[in-house]
Tab-separated table of C-alpha atoms in Angstrom:
chain	number	residue	atom	x	y	z
A	1	MET	CA	-11.124	-1.612	-28.348
A	2	ARG	CA	-12.408	-4.671	-26.290
A	3	VAL	CA	-11.514	-5.041	-22.582
A	4	ILE	CA	-12.074	-7.926	-20.052
A	5	PHE	CA	-12.393	-7.384	-16.387
A	6	ALA	CA	-11.754	-9.995	-13.910
A	7	CYS	CA	-13.469	-9.341	-10.281
A	8	ALA	CA	-15.354	-11.382	-7.958
A	9	GLY	CA	-16.056	-11.881	-4.166
A	10	THR	CA	-16.230	-8.551	-2.473
A	11	GLY	CA	-17.245	-4.916	-3.353
A	12	GLY	CA	-13.771	-3.982	-2.720
A	13	HIS	CA	-12.701	-6.073	-5.863
A	14	ILE	CA	-15.778	-5.455	-7.931
A	15	ASN	CA	-16.431	-1.699	-7.503
A	16	PRO	CA	-13.131	-0.501	-8.565
A	17	ALA	CA	-13.386	-2.585	-11.729
A	18	ILE	CA	-16.644	-1.285	-12.569
A	19	ALA	CA	-15.465	2.352	-12.003
A	20	ILE	CA	-12.499	1.669	-14.308
A	21	ALA	CA	-14.683	0.461	-17.058
A	22	GLY	CA	-16.765	3.664	-16.738
A	23	ILE	CA	-13.384	5.589	-17.088
A	24	ILE	CA	-12.429	3.768	-20.050
A	25	LEU	CA	-16.078	4.234	-21.821
A	26	LYS	CA	-16.009	7.987	-20.927
A	27	ASN	CA	-12.628	8.245	-22.592
A	28	LYS	CA	-13.519	5.805	-25.773
A	29	PRO	CA	-17.320	5.281	-25.604
A	30	ASP	CA	-17.218	2.697	-28.492
A	31	THR	CA	-15.109	0.225	-26.215
A	32	GLU	CA	-16.684	-3.197	-25.626
A	33	VAL	CA	-16.536	-4.524	-22.075
A	34	LEU	CA	-17.025	-8.119	-20.789
A	35	PHE	CA	-16.617	-9.107	-16.956
A	36	ILE	CA	-15.538	-12.513	-16.013
A	37	GLY	CA	-16.695	-13.689	-12.410
A	38	THR	CA	-18.014	-16.689	-10.443
A	39	LYS	CA	-21.597	-18.060	-10.898
A	40	ASN	CA	-22.991	-17.031	-7.530
A	41	GLY	CA	-20.784	-14.076	-6.310
A	42	LEU	CA	-21.958	-10.645	-5.628
A	43	GLU	CA	-20.248	-9.196	-8.880
A	44	ASN	CA	-23.271	-10.681	-10.717
A	45	GLU	CA	-25.790	-8.236	-8.960
A	46	LEU	CA	-23.229	-5.341	-9.105
A	47	VAL	CA	-22.075	-5.815	-12.497
A	48	LYS	CA	-25.439	-6.277	-14.121
A	49	ASN	CA	-26.916	-3.270	-12.303
A	50	ALA	CA	-23.943	-1.245	-13.780
A	51	GLY	CA	-25.181	-2.368	-17.297
A	52	PHE	CA	-22.264	-4.771	-18.220
A	53	ASP	CA	-22.131	-8.533	-19.468
A	54	ILE	CA	-20.762	-11.015	-17.197
A	55	LYS	CA	-19.525	-14.535	-18.145
A	56	HIS	CA	-18.773	-17.285	-15.463
A	57	ILE	CA	-15.710	-19.528	-14.947
A	58	ARG	CA	-15.027	-22.269	-12.368
A	59	THR	CA	-12.401	-21.442	-9.743
A	60	GLY	CA	-11.529	-22.092	-6.062
A	61	LYS	CA	-10.557	-19.940	-3.243
A	62	LEU	CA	-7.035	-21.037	-2.044
A	63	ILE	CA	-6.218	-21.505	1.702
A	64	ARG	CA	-2.553	-21.950	3.311
A	65	SER	CA	-2.911	-25.693	4.126
A	66	LEU	CA	-2.911	-28.843	2.631
A	67	THR	CA	-6.572	-29.960	2.959
A	68	PHE	CA	-8.993	-31.798	0.612
A	69	LYS	CA	-10.649	-28.445	0.328
A	70	ASN	CA	-7.708	-26.662	-1.117
A	71	ILE	CA	-6.896	-29.620	-3.319
A	72	LYS	CA	-10.233	-29.357	-4.675
A	73	ALA	CA	-9.732	-25.514	-5.104
A	74	VAL	CA	-6.443	-26.114	-7.027
A	75	THR	CA	-8.460	-28.436	-9.420
A	76	GLU	CA	-11.167	-25.709	-9.862
A	77	THR	CA	-8.507	-23.043	-10.538
A	78	TYR	CA	-7.214	-25.156	-13.330
A	79	LYS	CA	-10.622	-25.660	-14.822
A	80	GLY	CA	-10.925	-21.826	-14.658
A	81	ILE	CA	-7.897	-21.332	-16.657
A	82	SER	CA	-9.358	-23.325	-19.646
A	83	ASP	CA	-12.716	-21.718	-19.162
A	84	SER	CA	-11.028	-18.330	-19.391
A	85	VAL	CA	-8.921	-19.170	-22.413
A	86	LYS	CA	-12.191	-20.100	-24.084
A	87	ILE	CA	-13.930	-16.809	-23.266
A	88	ILE	CA	-10.881	-14.714	-24.273
A	89	LYS	CA	-10.583	-16.427	-27.601
A	90	GLU	CA	-14.006	-15.843	-28.269
A	91	PHE	CA	-14.164	-12.182	-27.123
A	92	LYS	CA	-10.737	-11.399	-28.589
A	93	PRO	CA	-9.859	-8.544	-25.915
A	94	ASP	CA	-7.026	-5.984	-26.562
A	95	LEU	CA	-6.471	-5.896	-22.767
A	96	VAL	CA	-7.423	-7.813	-19.527
A	97	ILE	CA	-7.692	-5.903	-16.270
A	98	GLY	CA	-7.769	-7.735	-12.861
A	99	THR	CA	-8.741	-6.056	-9.489
A	100	GLY	CA	-7.808	-8.466	-7.044
A	101	GLY	CA	-9.096	-11.748	-5.580
A	102	TYR	CA	-8.729	-15.401	-6.404
A	103	ILE	CA	-10.338	-15.240	-9.667
A	104	CYS	CA	-7.549	-13.126	-11.002
A	105	GLY	CA	-5.237	-16.149	-10.930
A	106	PRO	CA	-6.932	-18.278	-13.902
A	107	VAL	CA	-8.016	-15.287	-16.010
A	108	MET	CA	-4.508	-13.603	-15.875
A	109	ILE	CA	-2.603	-16.797	-16.481
A	110	ALA	CA	-5.150	-17.513	-19.418
A	111	ALA	CA	-4.337	-14.019	-20.739
A	112	ARG	CA	-0.790	-14.783	-20.950
A	113	LYS	CA	-1.508	-18.104	-22.728
A	114	CYS	CA	-3.269	-16.199	-25.383
A	115	LYS	CA	-0.687	-13.632	-25.627
A	116	VAL	CA	-2.983	-10.521	-24.415
A	117	PRO	CA	-1.520	-7.924	-22.117
A	118	TYR	CA	-2.989	-7.702	-18.806
A	119	ILE	CA	-3.106	-4.917	-16.025
A	120	LEU	CA	-3.725	-5.271	-12.294
A	121	HIS	CA	-5.213	-2.764	-9.929
A	122	GLU	CA	-4.531	-3.175	-6.354
A	123	SER	CA	-7.051	-0.703	-4.160
A	124	ASN	CA	-5.415	-1.863	-0.753
A	125	ALA	CA	-2.311	-0.673	1.154
A	126	PHE	CA	-1.267	-4.217	1.426
A	127	PRO	CA	-1.467	-6.228	-1.996
A	128	GLY	CA	-3.252	-9.439	-1.630
A	129	ILE	CA	-1.941	-12.854	-2.627
A	130	SER	CA	-3.264	-12.840	-6.273
A	131	VAL	CA	-1.828	-9.407	-6.955
A	132	LYS	CA	1.672	-10.382	-5.423
A	133	LEU	CA	1.742	-13.552	-7.595
A	134	LEU	CA	0.582	-11.967	-10.748
A	135	ALA	CA	2.335	-8.607	-10.481
A	136	LYS	CA	5.646	-9.897	-11.697
A	137	LYS	CA	4.357	-10.734	-15.127
A	138	ALA	CA	1.801	-7.788	-15.543
A	139	ASP	CA	2.383	-5.043	-18.044
A	140	LYS	CA	1.272	-2.513	-15.386
A	141	VAL	CA	0.278	-2.892	-11.776
A	142	MET	CA	-2.044	0.203	-10.706
A	143	VAL	CA	-1.937	0.748	-6.862
A	144	GLY	CA	-4.477	2.741	-4.731
A	145	PHE	CA	-2.011	3.667	-1.964
A	146	SER	CA	1.672	4.521	-2.445
A	147	ASP	CA	2.497	2.130	0.458
A	148	ALA	CA	1.520	-0.863	-1.757
A	149	LYS	CA	4.319	-0.194	-4.110
A	150	THR	CA	6.812	-0.814	-1.439
A	151	ARG	CA	5.091	-4.212	-0.715
A	152	LEU	CA	5.685	-5.529	-4.211
A	153	LYS	CA	8.928	-7.091	-5.344
A	154	ARG	CA	8.984	-5.798	-8.981
A	155	LYS	CA	8.770	-1.989	-8.789
A	156	ASP	CA	9.311	-0.713	-12.536
A	157	ASN	CA	5.749	-1.844	-13.679
A	158	VAL	CA	3.873	-0.334	-10.699
A	159	VAL	CA	1.872	2.892	-11.041
A	160	TYR	CA	0.453	5.090	-8.228
A	161	THR	CA	-2.868	6.014	-9.653
A	162	GLY	CA	-5.153	5.918	-6.739
A	163	THR	CA	-8.522	4.161	-6.451
A	164	PRO	CA	-11.453	5.588	-8.512
A	165	ALA	CA	-14.447	6.591	-6.431
A	166	LYS	CA	-17.998	6.940	-7.298
A	167	PHE	CA	-18.129	10.676	-6.600
A	168	SER	CA	-15.709	13.460	-6.499
A	169	ARG	CA	-14.649	16.251	-4.009
A	170	GLU	CA	-16.527	18.545	-6.336
A	171	ASP	CA	-19.659	16.612	-6.069
A	172	ILE	CA	-19.468	16.955	-2.147
A	173	SER	CA	-18.933	20.487	-2.289
A	174	SER	CA	-21.759	21.482	-4.572
A	175	LEU	CA	-24.280	19.877	-2.069
A	176	ASP	CA	-26.509	22.008	0.294
A	177	LYS	CA	-26.224	20.557	3.839
A	178	LYS	CA	-29.436	21.722	4.799
A	179	LYS	CA	-31.169	20.310	1.789
A	180	CYS	CA	-29.215	16.980	2.269
A	181	LYS	CA	-30.547	16.673	5.860
A	182	GLU	CA	-34.114	17.285	4.505
A	183	GLU	CA	-33.736	14.550	1.973
A	184	LEU	CA	-32.402	12.035	4.449
A	185	GLY	CA	-34.823	12.743	6.778
A	186	LEU	CA	-32.524	14.274	9.502
A	187	ASP	CA	-33.626	18.011	9.302
A	188	LYS	CA	-35.073	17.848	12.726
A	189	ILE	CA	-31.811	16.639	14.130
A	190	ASN	CA	-29.882	19.548	16.131
A	191	LYS	CA	-27.115	17.331	17.556
A	192	LYS	CA	-23.647	16.408	15.999
A	193	ILE	CA	-24.339	13.497	13.549
A	194	VAL	CA	-22.228	10.257	13.673
A	195	PHE	CA	-22.505	7.845	10.468
A	196	VAL	CA	-21.800	4.419	11.222
A	197	THR	CA	-21.538	1.523	8.726
A	198	GLY	CA	-20.094	-1.767	9.276
A	199	GLY	CA	-19.974	-2.845	5.722
A	200	SER	CA	-21.428	-5.878	3.927
A	201	GLN	CA	-18.937	-8.461	5.716
A	202	GLY	CA	-18.611	-9.455	9.263
A	203	ALA	CA	-20.566	-6.900	10.835
A	204	MET	CA	-22.551	-8.565	13.579
A	205	LYS	CA	-20.214	-8.009	16.474
A	206	PHE	CA	-19.543	-4.352	15.239
A	207	ASN	CA	-23.305	-3.636	14.880
A	208	GLN	CA	-24.111	-5.146	18.401
A	209	ILE	CA	-21.642	-3.003	20.197
A	210	VAL	CA	-22.780	0.208	18.461
A	211	PHE	CA	-26.388	-0.544	19.373
A	212	ASP	CA	-25.422	-1.315	22.982
A	213	MET	CA	-23.443	1.936	23.217
A	214	VAL	CA	-26.415	3.748	22.076
A	215	VAL	CA	-28.769	2.431	24.702
A	216	GLU	CA	-26.354	2.374	27.524
A	217	LYS	CA	-25.591	6.203	26.939
A	218	LEU	CA	-28.505	7.714	25.343
A	219	SER	CA	-26.346	10.698	24.415
A	220	LYS	CA	-27.621	14.134	24.141
A	221	ASP	CA	-24.389	15.235	22.356
A	222	PHE	CA	-24.670	13.034	19.064
A	223	PHE	CA	-27.212	11.391	16.979
A	224	ILE	CA	-26.381	7.933	15.373
A	225	VAL	CA	-27.247	7.306	11.599
A	226	PHE	CA	-26.869	3.304	11.752
A	227	VAL	CA	-26.511	1.456	8.549
A	228	THR	CA	-26.525	-2.284	9.453
A	229	GLY	CA	-26.445	-3.821	6.019
A	230	ASN	CA	-29.133	-6.398	4.987
A	231	LYS	CA	-28.048	-9.292	7.123
A	232	ASN	CA	-28.323	-7.585	10.392
A	233	TYR	CA	-31.108	-5.043	9.957
A	234	ASP	CA	-33.956	-7.204	11.299
A	235	ASN	CA	-32.004	-8.310	14.300
A	236	ILE	CA	-31.074	-4.717	15.275
A	237	MET	CA	-34.570	-3.459	14.428
A	238	GLN	CA	-36.004	-6.207	16.775
A	239	LYS	CA	-33.487	-5.152	19.669
A	240	LYS	CA	-34.507	-1.636	19.302
A	241	GLN	CA	-38.207	-2.486	19.567
A	242	ASN	CA	-37.737	-4.738	22.430
A	243	PHE	CA	-35.481	-1.931	24.412
A	244	GLU	CA	-38.261	0.652	23.660
A	245	LYS	CA	-41.037	-1.484	24.892
A	246	GLU	CA	-39.285	-2.693	27.966
A	247	ASN	CA	-38.021	0.932	28.938
A	248	ASN	CA	-40.997	2.912	27.657
A	249	ILE	CA	-38.607	5.185	25.631
A	250	ASN	CA	-38.519	6.406	21.826
A	251	LEU	CA	-35.018	5.724	20.772
A	252	ASN	CA	-35.730	7.750	17.351
A	253	GLU	CA	-34.426	10.678	19.475
A	254	TYR	CA	-30.975	8.898	19.461
A	255	ILE	CA	-30.637	6.765	16.442
A	256	LYS	CA	-32.026	6.323	12.882
A	257	ILE	CA	-31.328	2.490	11.473
A	258	GLU	CA	-31.272	2.021	7.923
A	259	LYS	CA	-30.150	-1.252	5.723
A	260	PHE	CA	-28.443	0.935	3.262
A	261	VAL	CA	-27.746	4.446	2.126
A	262	PHE	CA	-27.977	4.681	-1.520
A	263	ASP	CA	-26.912	8.451	-1.725
A	264	MET	CA	-23.549	8.365	0.076
A	265	PRO	CA	-22.331	11.776	-1.063
A	266	LYS	CA	-25.400	13.436	0.818
A	267	MET	CA	-24.627	11.143	3.866
A	268	TYR	CA	-21.069	12.274	3.907
A	269	LYS	CA	-22.163	15.851	3.635
A	270	VAL	CA	-24.265	15.702	6.658
A	271	ALA	CA	-21.911	13.635	9.002
A	272	ASP	CA	-19.745	15.167	11.310
A	273	ILE	CA	-17.596	12.016	11.999
A	274	CYS	CA	-17.734	8.409	10.659
A	275	ILE	CA	-17.281	5.091	12.216
A	276	THR	CA	-16.619	2.437	9.460
A	277	ARG	CA	-14.598	-0.478	8.291
A	278	SER	CA	-11.505	0.170	6.407
A	279	GLY	CA	-11.840	-1.062	2.881
A	280	ALA	CA	-10.094	0.681	0.321
A	281	MET	CA	-13.132	2.213	-1.346
A	282	THR	CA	-14.274	3.410	2.024
A	283	ILE	CA	-10.914	5.068	2.831
A	284	THR	CA	-10.925	6.855	-0.557
A	285	GLU	CA	-14.544	8.102	0.109
A	286	LEU	CA	-13.524	9.346	3.644
A	287	GLU	CA	-10.408	11.340	1.862
A	288	ILE	CA	-12.848	12.834	-0.823
A	289	SER	CA	-15.261	13.944	1.624
A	290	SER	CA	-12.878	15.008	4.287
A	291	LYS	CA	-14.443	13.132	7.016
A	292	PRO	CA	-12.702	12.253	10.402
A	293	ALA	CA	-13.197	8.552	10.963
A	294	ILE	CA	-13.002	5.943	13.855
A	295	LEU	CA	-11.858	2.862	11.763
A	296	ILE	CA	-12.556	-0.639	12.883
A	297	PRO	CA	-10.664	-2.947	10.472
A	298	LEU	CA	-12.500	-6.261	9.458
A	299	PRO	CA	-10.403	-8.759	11.305
A	300	SER	CA	-10.839	-11.566	8.815
A	301	ALA	CA	-9.717	-9.523	5.954
A	302	ALA	CA	-7.130	-11.114	3.729
A	303	GLU	CA	-3.437	-10.263	5.044
A	304	ASN	CA	-5.064	-8.009	7.421
A	305	HIS	CA	-5.216	-5.493	4.652
A	306	GLN	CA	-7.946	-3.285	6.243
A	307	TYR	CA	-5.628	-2.674	9.065
A	308	TYR	CA	-3.068	-1.276	6.651
A	309	ASN	CA	-5.417	0.858	4.793
A	310	ALA	CA	-6.616	2.264	8.212
A	311	LYS	CA	-3.110	3.041	9.142
A	312	VAL	CA	-2.975	5.568	6.101
A	313	LEU	CA	-5.584	7.755	7.895
A	314	SER	CA	-4.278	7.218	11.382
A	315	ASP	CA	-0.640	8.007	10.307
A	316	ALA	CA	-1.850	11.133	8.786
A	317	HIS	CA	-3.737	12.144	11.998
A	318	ALA	CA	-7.068	12.027	9.955
A	319	GLY	CA	-8.540	9.007	11.835
A	320	ILE	CA	-8.469	6.609	14.865
A	321	ILE	CA	-7.943	2.967	14.846
A	322	ILE	CA	-9.818	0.529	17.034
A	323	GLU	CA	-9.216	-3.196	16.381
A	324	GLN	CA	-12.319	-5.177	16.829
A	325	LYS	CA	-10.883	-7.263	19.555
A	326	ASP	CA	-10.409	-4.127	21.793
A	327	LEU	CA	-13.762	-2.718	20.830
A	328	THR	CA	-16.255	-1.878	23.818
A	329	THR	CA	-19.150	0.327	24.414
A	330	GLU	CA	-17.129	2.491	26.675
A	331	LEU	CA	-14.027	2.853	24.640
A	332	LEU	CA	-16.227	3.702	21.425
A	333	TYR	CA	-18.161	6.095	23.425
A	334	ASN	CA	-14.998	7.858	24.677
A	335	LYS	CA	-13.457	8.133	21.230
A	336	ILE	CA	-16.802	9.655	19.677
A	337	GLU	CA	-16.633	12.332	22.476
A	338	TYR	CA	-13.159	13.161	21.835
A	339	MET	CA	-13.533	13.392	17.892
A	340	LEU	CA	-16.649	15.495	18.258
A	341	ASP	CA	-14.686	18.442	19.602
A	342	GLU	CA	-14.766	21.149	16.955
A	343	LYS	CA	-10.957	21.530	16.926
A	344	ILE	CA	-10.469	17.930	16.349
A	345	ILE	CA	-13.013	17.578	13.606
A	346	ASN	CA	-11.333	20.640	11.781
A	347	MET	CA	-7.818	19.229	12.142
A	348	MET	CA	-8.802	15.818	11.038
A	349	SER	CA	-10.725	17.026	8.319
A	350	GLU	CA	-7.972	19.191	6.866
A	351	ASN	CA	-5.564	16.329	7.383
A	352	SER	CA	-7.789	13.907	5.452
A	353	SER	CA	-8.462	16.275	2.452
A	354	LYS	CA	-4.709	16.476	2.038
A	355	LEU	CA	-4.509	12.758	1.420
A	356	VAL	CA	-6.686	13.095	-1.793
A	357	LEU	CA	-4.826	12.216	-5.137
A	358	ASN	CA	-5.900	14.294	-7.761
A	359	GLY	CA	-6.425	13.118	-11.397
A	360	VAL	CA	-7.054	9.607	-10.484
A	361	ASN	CA	-9.166	8.963	-13.606
A	362	ASN	CA	-6.709	10.387	-15.997
A	363	LYS	CA	-3.707	8.554	-14.429
A	364	ILE	CA	-5.729	5.206	-14.734
A	365	TYR	CA	-6.822	6.093	-18.263
A	366	LYS	CA	-3.212	6.939	-19.141
A	367	CYS	CA	-1.880	3.824	-17.863
A	368	ILE	CA	-4.391	1.707	-19.870
A	369	SER	CA	-3.663	3.781	-23.074
A	370	ASP	CA	0.056	3.148	-22.801
A	371	VAL	CA	-0.272	-0.515	-22.550
A	372	ILE	CA	-2.781	-0.653	-25.477
A	373	LYS	CA	-0.309	1.452	-27.508
A	374	LYS	CA	2.646	-0.806	-26.654
């Protein structure tokens, strides 16, 4: 079997594609996989690190206004269709899978031209423009949230599969919390642990307010593990050093600042609550790890989809939403204090665990197998 994946832009589009490729290979190891992406996108690093080949096409990101930039994007998209047709004819796939984002347009149109079936996977509760436009002609549309089905016009080809994650509930359960704390350098922390990550996009204001809250409150009730991402790390570390020097204080008693956490299951194991954006993959991980969360949706996310993702947890009383426009140090501190009550942690943790969809990988592979057999 040969399968092409189309994904580009953000980890929210790329990581599900990589995970689905892994599901296929686990069930059918002789499958040949090829990714299609853009020349300079994040997909190049992530796909190559996952061990897959990637080819590039030209394409443009469309915006909802008549501008020169948009006209150029349309032109590039048409070129991308031609590029995709060439790749499909050379690779001869049995199936093409798209996981959202503007690159799906030219690739799926090319698949139709070449009479190759295509499947879409939409991780978000509110489907993006590309998925909405392409869903009608898709052989199947797999959705990560059941709410997404209600927002697509055609229903008969939509399957609620869930979103594949990098780890399972069993992976989390098998970990020893004390050992995880030691391995993460947190074994001397006797406070409640709050894990904070603003994701890779648009985290500057998010990061600034979190840091300001820490230095304003210097809480004895909780300790912050603060993952800034690569872009904001140096800036936050400089602020930390300046504050320590000016106030003759060691902030290491209150906060640990990291660029990245590479072993997320261990981090979820030791955290009491989380403060995060609300990308689809993050929501899935919070459910699997049964972690209560303060969710701060990325305001610039297309179709405001992160807000709708966050509502899945808040509606189930498994998390609290704070919109970024309302975010202040005082509000954030008060919500942390509220959520760190043991009764609240237990209630939200239980509610979060109920949202986990069992058999996600099997559902996804069955959907793919059904299309291939057809």
